[in-house]
Amino acid sequence: MPQVLGLDASTQSCSAIIIDTDLASVVAEASINFGECLPQYKAPSGFIPGGADGEVSSDPRMWIDALELLLEKLKDQCDLSKIQAISGAGQQHGSVYLNDNWEDTLGALSATKSLTEQIEKCFSKDTSPIWMDTSTSEECLEIAAATGGDAAVCAKSGSIAIERFTGPQIRRFYKNDPDGYAQTARIHLVSSFICSLLCGSDVPIDTGDGAGMNLLNIQTWDWDPDLLRATAPELGKRLPKVVSGNTKAGEISQYFVQKYGFSTGTPITVFTGDNPSSLVGMGASKAGKLVISLGTSDTFFAAMPEVVADPQGCGHVFGNPSAGSMSLQCFVNGSLAREAVKDKFSYDWDQFTTAIDQTPAGNDGNIMVPFFRPEISPPIDLDAPILKGNESFEAWNEADAAIRACVEGQFINMKLRTNWMQLQPEVIYLTGGASKNDAIAQVVADVFQAQVQRLAVSGSVALGAALRAAYNTFSLPLNQLEAIFCQPETGSTVQPKAAIDTYIEAEQIFSDLL
Ligand code: XUL
């Protein structure tokens, strides 16, 4: 019975799933919430609060302790010697800075001491900047200027220089602490750091997570010499090599064999970023399916038929860990915008849903640019929505129409902004908090003129890691694994009802409003 372990080292927790690919079943799931289980790190939401100038960082020791607690928990639930393949994923962009003790320490881990105790002497920077950090605007400008501008950085790396991306973070560290940088022998992402610990050796970065650094060239899928030079001196030698997601990184270290009962020789597939992993875990690793995740921010991602970068510089291109590339685009005005318009009329969520149900697709020509705060897709500095329609609608006197206009506006904007990806969606997988709402799902189906499904999967990041490990280790076809583990929830499929031309004029008016 091949059992497979998938790990998810995310912002607030470290989670795992163990699946049995023969029995088509989930054997165990466990999670360690950093704030709850490791209060000594004083990071209730997984990062150190109160950072100056937009700095957001976490203590990498907390991630190591969480990994050990997680394995302890799993060991109590099942026999880890049955696991025959492992992979994982990490929150994207976060970086770990290590000195020249790193490789030797990894190779000589002793099961009688804790991991943190042994890795402690390997850090050349005490904390790890993570994806929520916005402190590097200056470094982004410098990297763009040294590389020939935003368009050049975007064409090379798949994204313009972005504050949270790892390259600008590395540059800021180099500028603020040149001695610390000089002592840094290796820079890892969260994903490759955790994978190195498990393998007991320094492992590569995959193209999925590597592309979130503003350092990887999306044509060659290798470090880009111009971007390395623009970021920090002698950076190339500090980075692990880059490999595709279907690469074996190593085998489980004796430390974990002795301490948690894993079997010697268990293969580990290179880790990837959480979004690339979720692409696989949602069953969307092949072009034609796309994922919309509705959260605080809404996120849109899909396997890409061609490697193209966003000419407007808002979206991102990452390696697809199952082959080729994927796109990702974030929309800041997600659930907070839906909530703001609901609250404006003192509605509850049931009234919000009824409002959408009782108004027609196309909203009688009433349109909203639903940005209650500055948006990044497209970049625009609004603090209140723009309304266009009849007089009473524009005066915010029509509650139901305003609610439909907000939701239609969000997905019209999403469709317009993601045209560059050249996708022809057959199925949209809707996930995240608001995805359960049938009225919102119907608007998505109508605007995109595609079928919408909600999957039964929870924890698509860890599941994606397990599926990748099974695919890579046992050569089980991904579509076969997806057919077993990524099934739509019964009765969750929504077909478009609106006529195909319902939104053509609205899309034009929406574009003209920006
Ligand atoms: C993607 C991003 C986040 C992180 C954390 O670019 O910044 O989604 O991966 O989840």
mmCIF file of N, CA and C in Angstrom, residues 31-82:
data_model
loop_
_atom_site.group_PDB
_atom_site.id
_atom_site.type_symbol
_atom_site.label_atom_id
_atom_site.label_comp_id
_atom_site.label_asym_id
_atom_site.label_seq_id
_atom_site.Cartn_x
_atom_site.Cartn_y
_atom_site.Cartn_z
ATOM 1 N N SER A 31 -2.117 19.345 11.611
ATOM 2 C CA SER A 31 -1.658 20.716 11.408
ATOM 3 C C SER A 31 -1.141 21.302 12.719
ATOM 4 N N ILE A 32 -0.111 22.110 12.601
ATOM 5 C CA ILE A 32 0.414 22.821 13.765
ATOM 6 C C ILE A 32 0.265 24.318 13.494
ATOM 7 N N ASN A 33 -0.572 24.971 14.285
ATOM 8 C CA ASN A 33 -0.744 26.416 14.140
ATOM 9 C C ASN A 33 0.355 27.108 14.950
ATOM 10 N N PHE A 34 1.132 27.965 14.274
ATOM 11 C CA PHE A 34 2.306 28.570 14.935
ATOM 12 C C PHE A 34 1.913 29.349 16.183
ATOM 13 N N GLY A 35 0.891 30.202 16.045
ATOM 14 C CA GLY A 35 0.484 31.059 17.161
ATOM 15 C C GLY A 35 0.055 30.238 18.368
ATOM 16 N N GLU A 36 -0.741 29.184 18.105
ATOM 17 C CA GLU A 36 -1.275 28.379 19.209
ATOM 18 C C GLU A 36 -0.242 27.446 19.819
ATOM 19 N N CYS A 37 0.529 26.759 18.955
ATOM 20 C CA CYS A 37 1.395 25.682 19.452
ATOM 21 C C CYS A 37 2.797 26.162 19.817
ATOM 22 N N LEU A 38 3.204 27.314 19.299
ATOM 23 C CA LEU A 38 4.560 27.795 19.575
ATOM 24 C C LEU A 38 4.516 29.257 20.040
ATOM 25 N N PRO A 39 3.775 29.513 21.153
ATOM 26 C CA PRO A 39 3.580 30.911 21.578
ATOM 27 C C PRO A 39 4.886 31.607 21.947
ATOM 28 N N GLN A 40 5.943 30.795 22.251
ATOM 29 C CA GLN A 40 7.227 31.397 22.636
ATOM 30 C C GLN A 40 7.826 32.263 21.514
ATOM 31 N N TYR A 41 7.375 32.045 20.261
ATOM 32 C CA TYR A 41 7.908 32.863 19.158
ATOM 33 C C TYR A 41 7.163 34.198 19.007
ATOM 34 N N LYS A 42 6.134 34.388 19.825
ATOM 35 C CA LYS A 42 5.382 35.660 19.840
ATOM 36 C C LYS A 42 4.949 36.080 18.425
ATOM 37 N N ALA A 43 4.440 35.109 17.682
ATOM 38 C CA ALA A 43 3.977 35.376 16.321
ATOM 39 C C ALA A 43 2.572 34.787 16.173
ATOM 40 N N PRO A 44 1.557 35.449 16.793
ATOM 41 C CA PRO A 44 0.218 34.838 16.820
ATOM 42 C C PRO A 44 -0.330 34.504 15.434
ATOM 43 N N SER A 45 0.063 35.277 14.419
ATOM 44 C CA SER A 45 -0.426 34.973 13.069
ATOM 45 C C SER A 45 0.705 34.464 12.168
ATOM 46 N N GLY A 46 1.782 34.012 12.784
ATOM 47 C CA GLY A 46 2.848 33.394 11.991
ATOM 48 C C GLY A 46 3.969 34.335 11.598
ATOM 49 N N PHE A 47 3.815 35.610 11.907
ATOM 50 C CA PHE A 47 4.898 36.568 11.629
ATOM 51 C C PHE A 47 5.075 37.459 12.847
ATOM 52 N N ILE A 48 6.244 38.111 12.917
ATOM 53 C CA ILE A 48 6.543 38.941 14.087
ATOM 54 C C ILE A 48 5.820 40.281 13.913
ATOM 55 N N PRO A 49 4.875 40.596 14.811
ATOM 56 C CA PRO A 49 4.099 41.824 14.586
ATOM 57 C C PRO A 49 4.925 43.093 14.830
ATOM 58 N N GLY A 50 4.482 44.182 14.247
ATOM 59 C CA GLY A 50 5.054 45.490 14.552
ATOM 60 C C GLY A 50 6.342 45.818 13.819
ATOM 61 N N GLY A 51 6.623 45.151 12.718
ATOM 62 C CA GLY A 51 7.832 45.444 11.940
ATOM 63 C C GLY A 51 7.834 46.893 11.453
ATOM 64 N N ALA A 52 9.032 47.510 11.408
ATOM 65 C CA ALA A 52 9.120 48.911 10.972
ATOM 66 C C ALA A 52 9.140 48.996 9.441
ATOM 67 N N ASP A 53 8.665 50.108 8.904
ATOM 68 C CA ASP A 53 8.761 50.416 7.476
ATOM 69 C C ASP A 53 8.244 49.302 6.553
ATOM 70 N N GLY A 54 7.198 48.638 6.968
ATOM 71 C CA GLY A 54 6.619 47.597 6.102
ATOM 72 C C GLY A 54 7.324 46.260 6.183
ATOM 73 N N GLU A 55 8.276 46.118 7.120
ATOM 74 C CA GLU A 55 8.975 44.831 7.245
ATOM 75 C C GLU A 55 8.065 43.792 7.897
ATOM 76 N N VAL A 56 7.989 42.624 7.298
ATOM 77 C CA VAL A 56 7.265 41.507 7.912
ATOM 78 C C VAL A 56 8.160 40.276 7.832
ATOM 79 N N SER A 57 8.492 39.724 8.991
ATOM 80 C CA SER A 57 9.376 38.560 8.973
ATOM 81 C C SER A 57 8.929 37.530 10.003
ATOM 82 N N SER A 58 9.487 36.337 9.870
ATOM 83 C CA SER A 58 9.191 35.235 10.787
ATOM 84 C C SER A 58 10.518 34.658 11.249
ATOM 85 N N ASP A 59 10.448 33.932 12.379
ATOM 86 C CA ASP A 59 11.649 33.274 12.874
ATOM 87 C C ASP A 59 11.728 31.876 12.240
ATOM 88 N N PRO A 60 12.771 31.599 11.472
ATOM 89 C CA PRO A 60 12.838 30.285 10.809
ATOM 90 C C PRO A 60 12.902 29.112 11.804
ATOM 91 N N ARG A 61 13.343 29.400 13.048
ATOM 92 C CA ARG A 61 13.369 28.336 14.070
ATOM 93 C C ARG A 61 11.948 27.850 14.373
ATOM 94 N N MET A 62 10.995 28.789 14.256
ATOM 95 C CA MET A 62 9.587 28.434 14.508
ATOM 96 C C MET A 62 9.112 27.406 13.465
ATOM 97 N N TRP A 63 9.555 27.597 12.217
ATOM 98 C CA TRP A 63 9.158 26.650 11.162
ATOM 99 C C TRP A 63 9.761 25.265 11.444
ATOM 100 N N ILE A 64 11.005 25.258 11.949
ATOM 101 C CA ILE A 64 11.653 23.965 12.225
ATOM 102 C C ILE A 64 10.937 23.267 13.383
ATOM 103 N N ASP A 65 10.662 24.029 14.459
ATOM 104 C CA ASP A 65 9.975 23.424 15.612
ATOM 105 C C ASP A 65 8.609 22.895 15.198
ATOM 106 N N ALA A 66 7.922 23.653 14.329
ATOM 107 C CA ALA A 66 6.587 23.223 13.885
ATOM 108 C C ALA A 66 6.687 21.916 13.093
ATOM 109 N N LEU A 67 7.718 21.786 12.292
ATOM 110 C CA LEU A 67 7.896 20.552 11.516
ATOM 111 C C LEU A 67 8.054 19.358 12.463
ATOM 112 N N GLU A 68 8.831 19.560 13.515
ATOM 113 C CA GLU A 68 9.042 18.456 14.464
ATOM 114 C C GLU A 68 7.736 18.120 15.203
ATOM 115 N N LEU A 69 7.002 19.167 15.639
ATOM 116 C CA LEU A 69 5.720 18.919 16.328
ATOM 117 C C LEU A 69 4.741 18.187 15.414
ATOM 118 N N LEU A 70 4.758 18.588 14.143
ATOM 119 C CA LEU A 70 3.849 17.976 13.166
ATOM 120 C C LEU A 70 4.164 16.492 12.977
ATOM 121 N N LEU A 71 5.449 16.177 12.851
ATOM 122 C CA LEU A 71 5.842 14.772 12.640
ATOM 123 C C LEU A 71 5.538 13.943 13.895
ATOM 124 N N GLU A 72 5.711 14.559 15.050
ATOM 125 C CA GLU A 72 5.376 13.896 16.317
ATOM 126 C C GLU A 72 3.889 13.532 16.325
ATOM 127 N N LYS A 73 3.063 14.487 15.914
ATOM 128 C CA LYS A 73 1.609 14.289 15.886
ATOM 129 C C LYS A 73 1.239 13.178 14.893
ATOM 130 N N LEU A 74 1.865 13.207 13.716
ATOM 131 C CA LEU A 74 1.573 12.192 12.691
ATOM 132 C C LEU A 74 2.003 10.808 13.162
ATOM 133 N N LYS A 75 3.160 10.762 13.830
ATOM 134 C CA LYS A 75 3.701 9.496 14.320
ATOM 135 C C LYS A 75 2.733 8.838 15.319
ATOM 136 N N ASP A 76 2.022 9.687 16.083
ATOM 137 C CA ASP A 76 1.034 9.138 17.025
ATOM 138 C C ASP A 76 -0.197 8.599 16.292
ATOM 139 N N GLN A 77 -0.445 9.140 15.100
ATOM 140 C CA GLN A 77 -1.648 8.742 14.352
ATOM 141 C C GLN A 77 -1.418 7.538 13.461
ATOM 142 N N CYS A 78 -0.203 7.384 12.939
ATOM 143 C CA CYS A 78 0.028 6.282 11.994
ATOM 144 C C CYS A 78 1.502 5.885 11.961
ATOM 145 N N ASP A 79 1.764 4.836 11.198
ATOM 146 C CA ASP A 79 3.112 4.266 11.128
ATOM 147 C C ASP A 79 3.859 4.927 9.958
ATOM 148 N N LEU A 80 4.789 5.803 10.289
ATOM 149 C CA LEU A 80 5.441 6.582 9.226
ATOM 150 C C LEU A 80 6.404 5.737 8.379
ATOM 151 N N SER A 81 6.685 4.507 8.816
ATOM 152 C CA SER A 81 7.573 3.653 8.006
ATOM 153 C C SER A 81 6.863 3.199 6.730
ATOM 154 N N LYS A 82 5.522 3.354 6.691
ATOM 155 C CA LYS A 82 4.760 2.938 5.497
ATOM 156 C C LYS A 82 4.839 3.975 4.375
#
